[in-house]
Coordinates of C-alpha atoms and ligand atoms in Angstrom, one line a residue:
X1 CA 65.1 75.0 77.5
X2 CA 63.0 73.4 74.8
X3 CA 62.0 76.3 73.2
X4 CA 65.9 76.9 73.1
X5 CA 66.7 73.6 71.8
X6 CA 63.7 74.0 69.0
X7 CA 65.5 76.9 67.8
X8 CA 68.9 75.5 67.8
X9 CA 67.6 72.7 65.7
X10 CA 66.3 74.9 63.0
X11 CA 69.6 76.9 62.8
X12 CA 70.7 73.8 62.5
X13 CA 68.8 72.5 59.6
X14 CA 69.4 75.8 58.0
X15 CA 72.9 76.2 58.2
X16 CA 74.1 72.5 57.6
X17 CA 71.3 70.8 55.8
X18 CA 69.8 73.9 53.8
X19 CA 66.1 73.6 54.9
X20 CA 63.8 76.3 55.6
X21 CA 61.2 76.4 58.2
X22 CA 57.8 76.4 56.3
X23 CA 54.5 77.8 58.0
X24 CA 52.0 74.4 57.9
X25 CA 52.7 70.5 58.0
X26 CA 51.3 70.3 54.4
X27 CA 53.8 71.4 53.0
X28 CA 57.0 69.9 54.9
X29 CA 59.4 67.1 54.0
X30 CA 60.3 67.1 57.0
X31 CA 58.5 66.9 60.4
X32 CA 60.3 67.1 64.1
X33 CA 59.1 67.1 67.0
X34 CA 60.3 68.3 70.1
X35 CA 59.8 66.8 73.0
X36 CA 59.2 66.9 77.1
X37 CA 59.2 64.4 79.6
X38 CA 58.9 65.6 82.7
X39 CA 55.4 65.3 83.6
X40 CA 53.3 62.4 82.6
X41 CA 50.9 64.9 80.3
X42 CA 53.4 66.5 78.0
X43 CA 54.5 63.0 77.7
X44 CA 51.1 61.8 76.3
X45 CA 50.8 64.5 73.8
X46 CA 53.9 63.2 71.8
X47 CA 52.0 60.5 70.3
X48 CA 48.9 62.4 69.9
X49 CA 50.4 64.6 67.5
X50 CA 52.2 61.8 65.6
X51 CA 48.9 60.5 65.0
X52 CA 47.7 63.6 63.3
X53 CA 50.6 63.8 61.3
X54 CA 50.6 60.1 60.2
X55 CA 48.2 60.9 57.6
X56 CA 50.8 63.1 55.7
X57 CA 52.9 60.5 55.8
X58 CA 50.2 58.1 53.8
X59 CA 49.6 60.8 51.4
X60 CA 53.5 61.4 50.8
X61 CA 55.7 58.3 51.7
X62 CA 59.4 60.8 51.0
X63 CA 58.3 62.8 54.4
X64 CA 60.5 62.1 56.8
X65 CA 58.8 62.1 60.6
X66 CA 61.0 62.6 63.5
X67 CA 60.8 62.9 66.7
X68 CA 63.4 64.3 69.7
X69 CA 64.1 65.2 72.8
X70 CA 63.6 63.5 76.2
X71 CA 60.8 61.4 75.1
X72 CA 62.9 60.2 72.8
X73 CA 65.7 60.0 74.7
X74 CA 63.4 58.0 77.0
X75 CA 61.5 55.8 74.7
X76 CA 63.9 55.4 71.9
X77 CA 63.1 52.1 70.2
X78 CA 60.4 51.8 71.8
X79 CA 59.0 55.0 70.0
X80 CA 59.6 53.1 66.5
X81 CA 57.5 50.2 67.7
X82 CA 54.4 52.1 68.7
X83 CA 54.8 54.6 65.6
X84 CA 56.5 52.7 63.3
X85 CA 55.9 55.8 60.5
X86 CA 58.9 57.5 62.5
X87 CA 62.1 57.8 60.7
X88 CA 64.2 59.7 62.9
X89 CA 64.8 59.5 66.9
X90 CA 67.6 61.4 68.3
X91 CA 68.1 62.7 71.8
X92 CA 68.9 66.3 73.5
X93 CA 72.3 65.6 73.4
X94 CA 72.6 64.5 69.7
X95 CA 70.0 67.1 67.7
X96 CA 73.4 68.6 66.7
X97 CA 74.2 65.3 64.4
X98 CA 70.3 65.9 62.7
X99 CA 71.8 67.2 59.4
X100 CA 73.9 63.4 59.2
X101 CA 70.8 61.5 60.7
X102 CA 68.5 63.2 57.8
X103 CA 71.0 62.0 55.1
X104 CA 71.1 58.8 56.5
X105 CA 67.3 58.8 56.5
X106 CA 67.3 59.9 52.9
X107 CA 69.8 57.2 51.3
X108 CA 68.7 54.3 53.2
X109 CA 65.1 54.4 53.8
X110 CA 65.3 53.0 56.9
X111 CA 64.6 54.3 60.5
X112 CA 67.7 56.1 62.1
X113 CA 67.6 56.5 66.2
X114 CA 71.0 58.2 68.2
X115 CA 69.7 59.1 71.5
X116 CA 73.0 58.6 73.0
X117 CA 75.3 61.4 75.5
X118 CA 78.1 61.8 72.9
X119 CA 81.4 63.1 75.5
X120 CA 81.9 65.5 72.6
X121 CA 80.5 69.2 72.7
X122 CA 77.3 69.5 70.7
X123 CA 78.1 73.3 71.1
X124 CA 81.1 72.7 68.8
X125 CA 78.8 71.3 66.1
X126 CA 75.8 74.1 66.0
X127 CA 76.0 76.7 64.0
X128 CA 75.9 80.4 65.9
X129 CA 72.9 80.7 67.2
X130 CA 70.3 82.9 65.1
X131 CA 69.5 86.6 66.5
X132 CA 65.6 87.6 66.9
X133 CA 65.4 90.6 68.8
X134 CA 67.2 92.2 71.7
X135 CA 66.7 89.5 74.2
X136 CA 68.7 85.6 73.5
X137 CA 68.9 82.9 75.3
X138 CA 72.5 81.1 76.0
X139 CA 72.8 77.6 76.8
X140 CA 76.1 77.5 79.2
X141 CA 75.3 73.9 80.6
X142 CA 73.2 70.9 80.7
X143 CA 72.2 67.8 82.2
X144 CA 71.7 67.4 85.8
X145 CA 73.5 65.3 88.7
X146 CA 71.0 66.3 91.2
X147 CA 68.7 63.0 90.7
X148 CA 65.8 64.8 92.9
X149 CA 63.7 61.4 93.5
X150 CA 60.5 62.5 91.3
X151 CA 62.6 63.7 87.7
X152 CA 63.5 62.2 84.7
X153 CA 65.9 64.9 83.8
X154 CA 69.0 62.7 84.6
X155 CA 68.4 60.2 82.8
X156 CA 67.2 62.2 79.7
X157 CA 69.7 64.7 79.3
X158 CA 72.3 62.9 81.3
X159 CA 74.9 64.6 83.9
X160 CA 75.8 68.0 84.5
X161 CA 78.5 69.2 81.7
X162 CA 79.5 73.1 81.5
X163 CA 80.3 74.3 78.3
X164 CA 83.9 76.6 78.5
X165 CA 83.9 79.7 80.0
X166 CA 85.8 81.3 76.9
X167 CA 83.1 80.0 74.2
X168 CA 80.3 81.2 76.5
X169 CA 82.0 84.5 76.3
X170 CA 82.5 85.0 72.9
X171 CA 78.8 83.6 72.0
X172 CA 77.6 86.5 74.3
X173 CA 80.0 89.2 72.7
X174 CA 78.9 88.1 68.7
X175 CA 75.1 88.3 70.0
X176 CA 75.9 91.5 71.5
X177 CA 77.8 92.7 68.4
X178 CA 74.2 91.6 66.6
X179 CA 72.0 94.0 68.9
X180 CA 71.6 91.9 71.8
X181 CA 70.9 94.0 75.2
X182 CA 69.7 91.5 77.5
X183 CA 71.0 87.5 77.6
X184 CA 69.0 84.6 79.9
X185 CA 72.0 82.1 80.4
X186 CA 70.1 78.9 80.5
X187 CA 71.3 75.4 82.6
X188 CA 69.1 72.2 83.9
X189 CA 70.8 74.1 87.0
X190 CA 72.5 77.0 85.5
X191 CA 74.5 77.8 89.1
X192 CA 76.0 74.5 89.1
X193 CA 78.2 76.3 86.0
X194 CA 81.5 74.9 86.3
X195 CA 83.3 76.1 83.0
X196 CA 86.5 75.3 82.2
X197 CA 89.1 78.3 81.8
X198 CA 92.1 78.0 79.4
X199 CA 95.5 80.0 79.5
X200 CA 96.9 81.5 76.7
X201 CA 98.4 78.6 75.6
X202 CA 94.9 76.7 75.5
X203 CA 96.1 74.8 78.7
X204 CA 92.9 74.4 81.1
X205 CA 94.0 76.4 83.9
X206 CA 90.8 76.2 86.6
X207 CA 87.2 76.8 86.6
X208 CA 85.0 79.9 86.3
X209 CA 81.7 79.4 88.4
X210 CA 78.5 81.1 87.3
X211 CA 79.5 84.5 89.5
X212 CA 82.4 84.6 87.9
X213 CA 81.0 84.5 84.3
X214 CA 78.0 86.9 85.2
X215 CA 81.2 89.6 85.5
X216 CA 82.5 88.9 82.4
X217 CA 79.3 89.2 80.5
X218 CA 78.6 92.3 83.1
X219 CA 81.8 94.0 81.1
X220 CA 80.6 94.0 77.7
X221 CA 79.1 97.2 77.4
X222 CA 76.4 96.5 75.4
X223 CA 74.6 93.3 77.5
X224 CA 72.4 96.2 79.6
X225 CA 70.9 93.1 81.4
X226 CA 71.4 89.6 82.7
X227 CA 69.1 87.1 83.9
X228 CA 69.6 83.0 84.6
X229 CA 67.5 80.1 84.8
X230 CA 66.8 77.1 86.1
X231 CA 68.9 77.8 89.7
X232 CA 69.3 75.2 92.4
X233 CA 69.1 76.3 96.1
X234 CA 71.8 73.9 97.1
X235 CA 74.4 76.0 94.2
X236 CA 73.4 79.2 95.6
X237 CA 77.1 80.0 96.3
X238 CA 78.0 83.0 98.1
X239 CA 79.6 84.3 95.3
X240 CA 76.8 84.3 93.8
X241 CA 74.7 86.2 96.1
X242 CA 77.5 88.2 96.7
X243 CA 77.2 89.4 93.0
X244 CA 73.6 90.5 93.6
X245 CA 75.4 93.6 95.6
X246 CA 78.5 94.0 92.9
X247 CA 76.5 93.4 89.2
X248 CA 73.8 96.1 88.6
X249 CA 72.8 94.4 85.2
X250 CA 71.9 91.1 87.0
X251 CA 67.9 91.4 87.3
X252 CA 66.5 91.6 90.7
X253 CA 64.2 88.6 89.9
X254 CA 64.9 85.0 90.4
X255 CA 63.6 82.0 89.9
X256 CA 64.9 79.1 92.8
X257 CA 62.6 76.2 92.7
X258 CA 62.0 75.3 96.1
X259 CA 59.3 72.5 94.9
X260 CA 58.1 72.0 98.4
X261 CA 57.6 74.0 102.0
X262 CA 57.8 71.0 104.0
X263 CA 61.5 70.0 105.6
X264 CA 59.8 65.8 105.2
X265 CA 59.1 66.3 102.1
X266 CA 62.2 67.6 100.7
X267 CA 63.9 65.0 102.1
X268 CA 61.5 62.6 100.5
X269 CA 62.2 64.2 97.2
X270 CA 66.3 64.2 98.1
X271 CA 66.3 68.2 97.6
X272 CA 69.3 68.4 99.6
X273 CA 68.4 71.5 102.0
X274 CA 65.6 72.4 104.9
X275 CA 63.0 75.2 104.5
X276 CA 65.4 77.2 106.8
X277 CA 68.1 76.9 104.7
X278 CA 66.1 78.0 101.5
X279 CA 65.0 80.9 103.8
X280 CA 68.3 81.8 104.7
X281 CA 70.1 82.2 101.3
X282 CA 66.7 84.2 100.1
X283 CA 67.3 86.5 103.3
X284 CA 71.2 86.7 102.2
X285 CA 70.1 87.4 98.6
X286 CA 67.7 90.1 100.0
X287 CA 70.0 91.8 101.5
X288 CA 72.4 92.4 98.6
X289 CA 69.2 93.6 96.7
X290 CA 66.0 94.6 98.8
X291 CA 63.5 95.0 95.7
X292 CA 64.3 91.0 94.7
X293 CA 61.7 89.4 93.7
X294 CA 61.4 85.3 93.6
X295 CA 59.3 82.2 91.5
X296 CA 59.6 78.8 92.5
X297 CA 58.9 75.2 90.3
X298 CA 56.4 73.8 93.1
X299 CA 54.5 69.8 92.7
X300 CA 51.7 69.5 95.0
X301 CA 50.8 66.0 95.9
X302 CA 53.9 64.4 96.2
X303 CA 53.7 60.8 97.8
X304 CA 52.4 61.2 101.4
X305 CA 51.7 65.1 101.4
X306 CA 49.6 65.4 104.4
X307 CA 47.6 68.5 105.1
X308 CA 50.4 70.0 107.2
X309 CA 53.1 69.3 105.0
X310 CA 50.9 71.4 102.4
X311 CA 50.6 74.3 105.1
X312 CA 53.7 74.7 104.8
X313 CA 54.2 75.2 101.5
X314 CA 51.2 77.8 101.7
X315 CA 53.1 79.2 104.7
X316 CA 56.6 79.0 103.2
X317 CA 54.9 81.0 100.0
X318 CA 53.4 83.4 101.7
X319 CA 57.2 84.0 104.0
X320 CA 59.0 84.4 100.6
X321 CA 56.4 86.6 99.1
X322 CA 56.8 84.6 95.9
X323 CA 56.0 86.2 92.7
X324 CA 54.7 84.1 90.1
X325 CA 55.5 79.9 90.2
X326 CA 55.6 77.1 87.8
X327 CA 53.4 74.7 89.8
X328 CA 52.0 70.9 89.3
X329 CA 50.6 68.3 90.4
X330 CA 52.9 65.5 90.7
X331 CA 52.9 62.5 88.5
X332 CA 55.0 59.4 88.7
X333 CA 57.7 59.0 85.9
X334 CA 59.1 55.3 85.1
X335 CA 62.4 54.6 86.4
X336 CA 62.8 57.4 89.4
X337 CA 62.9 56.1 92.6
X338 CA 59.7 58.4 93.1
X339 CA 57.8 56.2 90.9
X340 CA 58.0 53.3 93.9
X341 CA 56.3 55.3 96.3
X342 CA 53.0 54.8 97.3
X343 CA 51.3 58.0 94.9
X344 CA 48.4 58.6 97.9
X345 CA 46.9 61.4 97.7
X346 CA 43.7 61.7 96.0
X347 CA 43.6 63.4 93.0
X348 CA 40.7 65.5 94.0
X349 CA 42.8 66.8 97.2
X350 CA 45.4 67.2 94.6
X351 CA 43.6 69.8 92.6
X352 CA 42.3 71.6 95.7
X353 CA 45.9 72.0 97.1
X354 CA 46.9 73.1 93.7
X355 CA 44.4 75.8 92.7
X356 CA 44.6 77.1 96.4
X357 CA 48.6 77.3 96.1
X358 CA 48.1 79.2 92.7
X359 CA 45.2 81.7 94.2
X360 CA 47.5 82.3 96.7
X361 CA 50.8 83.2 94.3
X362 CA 48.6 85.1 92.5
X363 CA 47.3 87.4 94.5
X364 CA 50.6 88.3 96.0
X365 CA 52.0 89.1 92.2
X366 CA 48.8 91.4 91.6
X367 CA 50.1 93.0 94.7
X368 CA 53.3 93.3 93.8
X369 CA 52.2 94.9 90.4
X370 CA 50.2 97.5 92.4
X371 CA 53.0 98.4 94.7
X372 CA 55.1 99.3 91.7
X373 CA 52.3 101.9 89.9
X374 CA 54.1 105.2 90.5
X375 CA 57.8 103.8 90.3
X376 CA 60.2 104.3 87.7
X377 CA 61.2 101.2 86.3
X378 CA 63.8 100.2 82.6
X379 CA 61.8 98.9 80.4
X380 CA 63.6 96.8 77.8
X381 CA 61.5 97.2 74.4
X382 CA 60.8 94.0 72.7
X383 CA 58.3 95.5 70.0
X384 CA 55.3 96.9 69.2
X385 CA 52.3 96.6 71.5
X386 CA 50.3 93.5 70.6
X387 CA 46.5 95.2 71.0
X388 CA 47.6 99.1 69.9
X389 CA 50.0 99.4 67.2
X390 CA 50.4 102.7 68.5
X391 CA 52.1 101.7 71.5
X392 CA 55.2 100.0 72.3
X393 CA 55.6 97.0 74.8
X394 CA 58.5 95.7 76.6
X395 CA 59.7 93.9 80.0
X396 CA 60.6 95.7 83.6
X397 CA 63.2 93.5 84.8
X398 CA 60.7 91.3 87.8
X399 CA 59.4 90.6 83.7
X400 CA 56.2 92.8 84.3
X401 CA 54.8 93.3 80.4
X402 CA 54.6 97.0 80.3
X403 CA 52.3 98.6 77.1
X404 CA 53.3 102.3 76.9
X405 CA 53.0 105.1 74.2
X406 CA 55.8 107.7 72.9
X407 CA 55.1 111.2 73.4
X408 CA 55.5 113.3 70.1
X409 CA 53.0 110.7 67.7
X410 CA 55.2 111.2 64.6
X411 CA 58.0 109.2 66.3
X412 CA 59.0 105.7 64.6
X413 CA 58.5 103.5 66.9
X414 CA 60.2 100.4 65.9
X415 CA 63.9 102.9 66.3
X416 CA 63.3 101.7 69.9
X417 CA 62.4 98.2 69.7
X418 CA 65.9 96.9 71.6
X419 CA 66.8 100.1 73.9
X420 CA 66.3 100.6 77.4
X421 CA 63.3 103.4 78.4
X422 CA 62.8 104.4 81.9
X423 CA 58.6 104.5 82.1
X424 CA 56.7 105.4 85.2
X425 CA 54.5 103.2 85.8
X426 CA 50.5 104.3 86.2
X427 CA 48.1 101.3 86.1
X428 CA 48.3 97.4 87.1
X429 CA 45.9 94.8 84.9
X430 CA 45.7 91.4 85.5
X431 CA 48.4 90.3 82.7
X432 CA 50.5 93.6 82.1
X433 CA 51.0 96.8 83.1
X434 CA 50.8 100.3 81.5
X435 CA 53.1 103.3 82.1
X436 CA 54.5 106.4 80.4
X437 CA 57.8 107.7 79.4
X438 CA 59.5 109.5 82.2
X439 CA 61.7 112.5 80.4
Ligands
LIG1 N1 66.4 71.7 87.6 C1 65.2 72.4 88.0 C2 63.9 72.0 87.4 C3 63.9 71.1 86.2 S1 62.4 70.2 85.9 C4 65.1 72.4 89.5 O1 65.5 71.4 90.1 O2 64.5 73.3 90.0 C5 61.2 71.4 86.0 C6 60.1 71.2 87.0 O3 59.3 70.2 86.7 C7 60.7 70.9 88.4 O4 61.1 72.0 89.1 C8 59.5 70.3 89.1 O5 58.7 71.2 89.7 C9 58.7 69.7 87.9 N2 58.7 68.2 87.9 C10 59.7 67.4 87.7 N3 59.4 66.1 87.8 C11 58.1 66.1 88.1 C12 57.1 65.1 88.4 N4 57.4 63.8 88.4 N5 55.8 65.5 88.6 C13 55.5 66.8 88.7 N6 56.3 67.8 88.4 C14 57.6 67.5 88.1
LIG2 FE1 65.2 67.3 88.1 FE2 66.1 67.7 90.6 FE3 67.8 67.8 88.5 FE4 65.9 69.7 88.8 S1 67.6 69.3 90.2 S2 66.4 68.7 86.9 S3 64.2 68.6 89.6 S4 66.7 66.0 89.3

């Protein structure tokens, strides 16, 4: 989602201030910095950097220093205060109103901070988004309402708003029309898409739920894959699953961040569902597509994890069969209800649970990976092979890497950077997989 938003803001810049992005901070006039709050570490890096860059800013007092995000969102003033060399402080919600903010910065000299939730689309503001590659990301909403007891994300990026079904359509069709073949529709909890769907006369006339918009963008000829992230469990509708049996573009890989394998921890965290339940809706899901393959978010440590409320989550993990995970040891973040708790588990047993949970995850993806030398899989070509420049590289839908060469050497390969090649897989490394083209 950040790496979305960092792109955003330099269309933005582009497009309605004129800048161009430059390759070191030498030679800027104008630094941001993007920022993450959700763990306690990516937190502490913010003013690290701002540190290094402070220099610059002695040498050359017309740099302008900014910093947004959800730090920013979180901190606001108090960002000035402890870095009073900043200039700029907006939020998530208002990185759309940067080209204003910089003018601002430029006439009066004087720190500018707008880390507010304006009721207004942003979308409406940003330019179309800028195309590299076959693959794009497509923001369709934002925010959460969930208020899991450990996140920030509420409060930084506020509640859940859906942007309209018919503009999410028609930013999917022009990216299409600009040699898109796969789109990752991205949401805080993309399934909780509630978009807004006008008549002809621009009326709103209902809402179009994130199955519903998956068959729209399934129509477009051209989109020869879909994927979404981040999904809740709790907004697994049956819809949804039920278009894991209807939509063949929709990847058979998922990512539903369970967080947890323990039913009294879950409801510690206020996750809204049981273990069974999770189980349930994966078994449902399975059955509409018998090759899926999941991830998970997990956070190990969580206030009062015992030993067996860790089994679990070694249990639940190896029940799933989960693929790959995004997994952390907890940390307390100021104002969650979380934060109150008593944070007892040593940090040592912390570490142990989590390097165990990650062997574990691990060795069931090399698994996976081994099981699939000999299969035929579509490989989507994102470019040319990062080690051999005689070879191309691309993604399997379970997003395997695959390194693979064309028969016939004279062949140019970057004519299939963007198309859909079915390769047969033959060997499984550690970080990739190899294969050759199946005729
Ligand atoms: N909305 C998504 C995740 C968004 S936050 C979901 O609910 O699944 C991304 C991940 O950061 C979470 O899934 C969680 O695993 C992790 N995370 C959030 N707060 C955390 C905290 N206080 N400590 C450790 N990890 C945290
Ligand atoms: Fe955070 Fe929970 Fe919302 Fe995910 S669902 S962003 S973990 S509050």
């Amino acid at each position: 989602m950040n790496e979305y938003d960092s792109n955003r803001l330099a269309d933005v810049l582009r497009v309605s201030a004129g800048l161009e992005l430059v390759d070191t901070p030498e030679e800027a006039d104008v630094l941001l910095l993007n920022t993450c709050s959700v763990r306690e570490k990516a937190q502490e890096k913010v003013f690290s950097q701002l540190g290094m860059w402070r220099p610059l800013k002695e040498r050359n007092p017309a740099l302008v220093i900014g910093v947004g995000g959800c730090v920013a969102s979180q901190e606001g003033e108090a960002i000035r205060q402890r870095a009073p060399y900043v200039d700029l402080i907006f939020g998530p919600q208002t990185l759309h109103r940067l080209p204003q903010m910089l003018g601002e910065v430029w006439s009066r000299r004087q720190t500018v901070i707008d880390i507010s939730f304006p009721a207004v689309e942003k979308f409406d503001y940003l330019p179309e988004p800028s195309v590299k590659g076959a693959t794009a990301y497509v923001s369709i909403m934002e925010g959460c309402s969930k208020y899991c007891t450990y996140c920030v994300v509420p409060y930084t990026r506020g509640e859940e708003v859906s942007r309209p079904l018919d503009d999410v359509i028609s930013e999917v069709f022009s990216l299409a029309q600009r040699g898109v073949r796969e789109v990752n529709l991205l949401g805080q909890n993309v399934n909780a898409y509630r978009g807004v769907v006008v008549d002809a006369q621009g009326v709103a006339a209902g809402e179009a739920d994130l199955a519903l918009l998956l068959h729209h963008i399934a129509a477009m000829e051209k989109i020869g894959r879909i994927r979404y992230t981040t999904s809740h469990p709790v907004e697994l509708s049956d819809s949804l699953i039920a278009a894991y049996g209807e939509i063949p573009q929709l990847v058979s890989f998922l990512h539903l961040p369970v967080q947890s394998g323990s039913d009294r921890i879950l409801a510690q965290m206020k996750r809204g569902h049981t273990v069974a339940e999770y189980v349930a809706k994966v078994a449902a899901l399975r059955q509409q597509r018998p090759d899926l393959t999941l991830s998970s978010d997990f956070i190990v440590g969580f206030p009062g994890e015992s030993d067996a409320d860790f089994a679990a989550t070694m249990d639940l993990i190896a029940t799933v069969g989960f693929d790959h995970s995004y997994s952390f040891i907890y940390s307390p973040r100021p104002g969650t209800p979380a934060a109150e708790m008593v944070d007892d588990v040593p940090m040592d047993l912390k570490k142990a649970r989590l390097a165990q949970l990650q062997a574990l995850i691990n060795q069931q993806a090399a698994a996976i990976s081994t099981a699939m030398i000999g299969r035929v899989e579509a490989v989507l070509v994102e470019g040319i092979s990062r080690k051999r420049s005689d070879q191309l590289s691309g993604r399997t839908a379970n997003n395997r890497v695959v390194n693979f060469s064309l028969p016939g050497a004279a062949a140019d390969l970057s004519d299939y950077i963007g198309s859909f090649v079915n390769i047969r897989i033959t060997e499984a490394l550690p970080n990739s997989l190899r294969g050759e083209v199946q005729p």
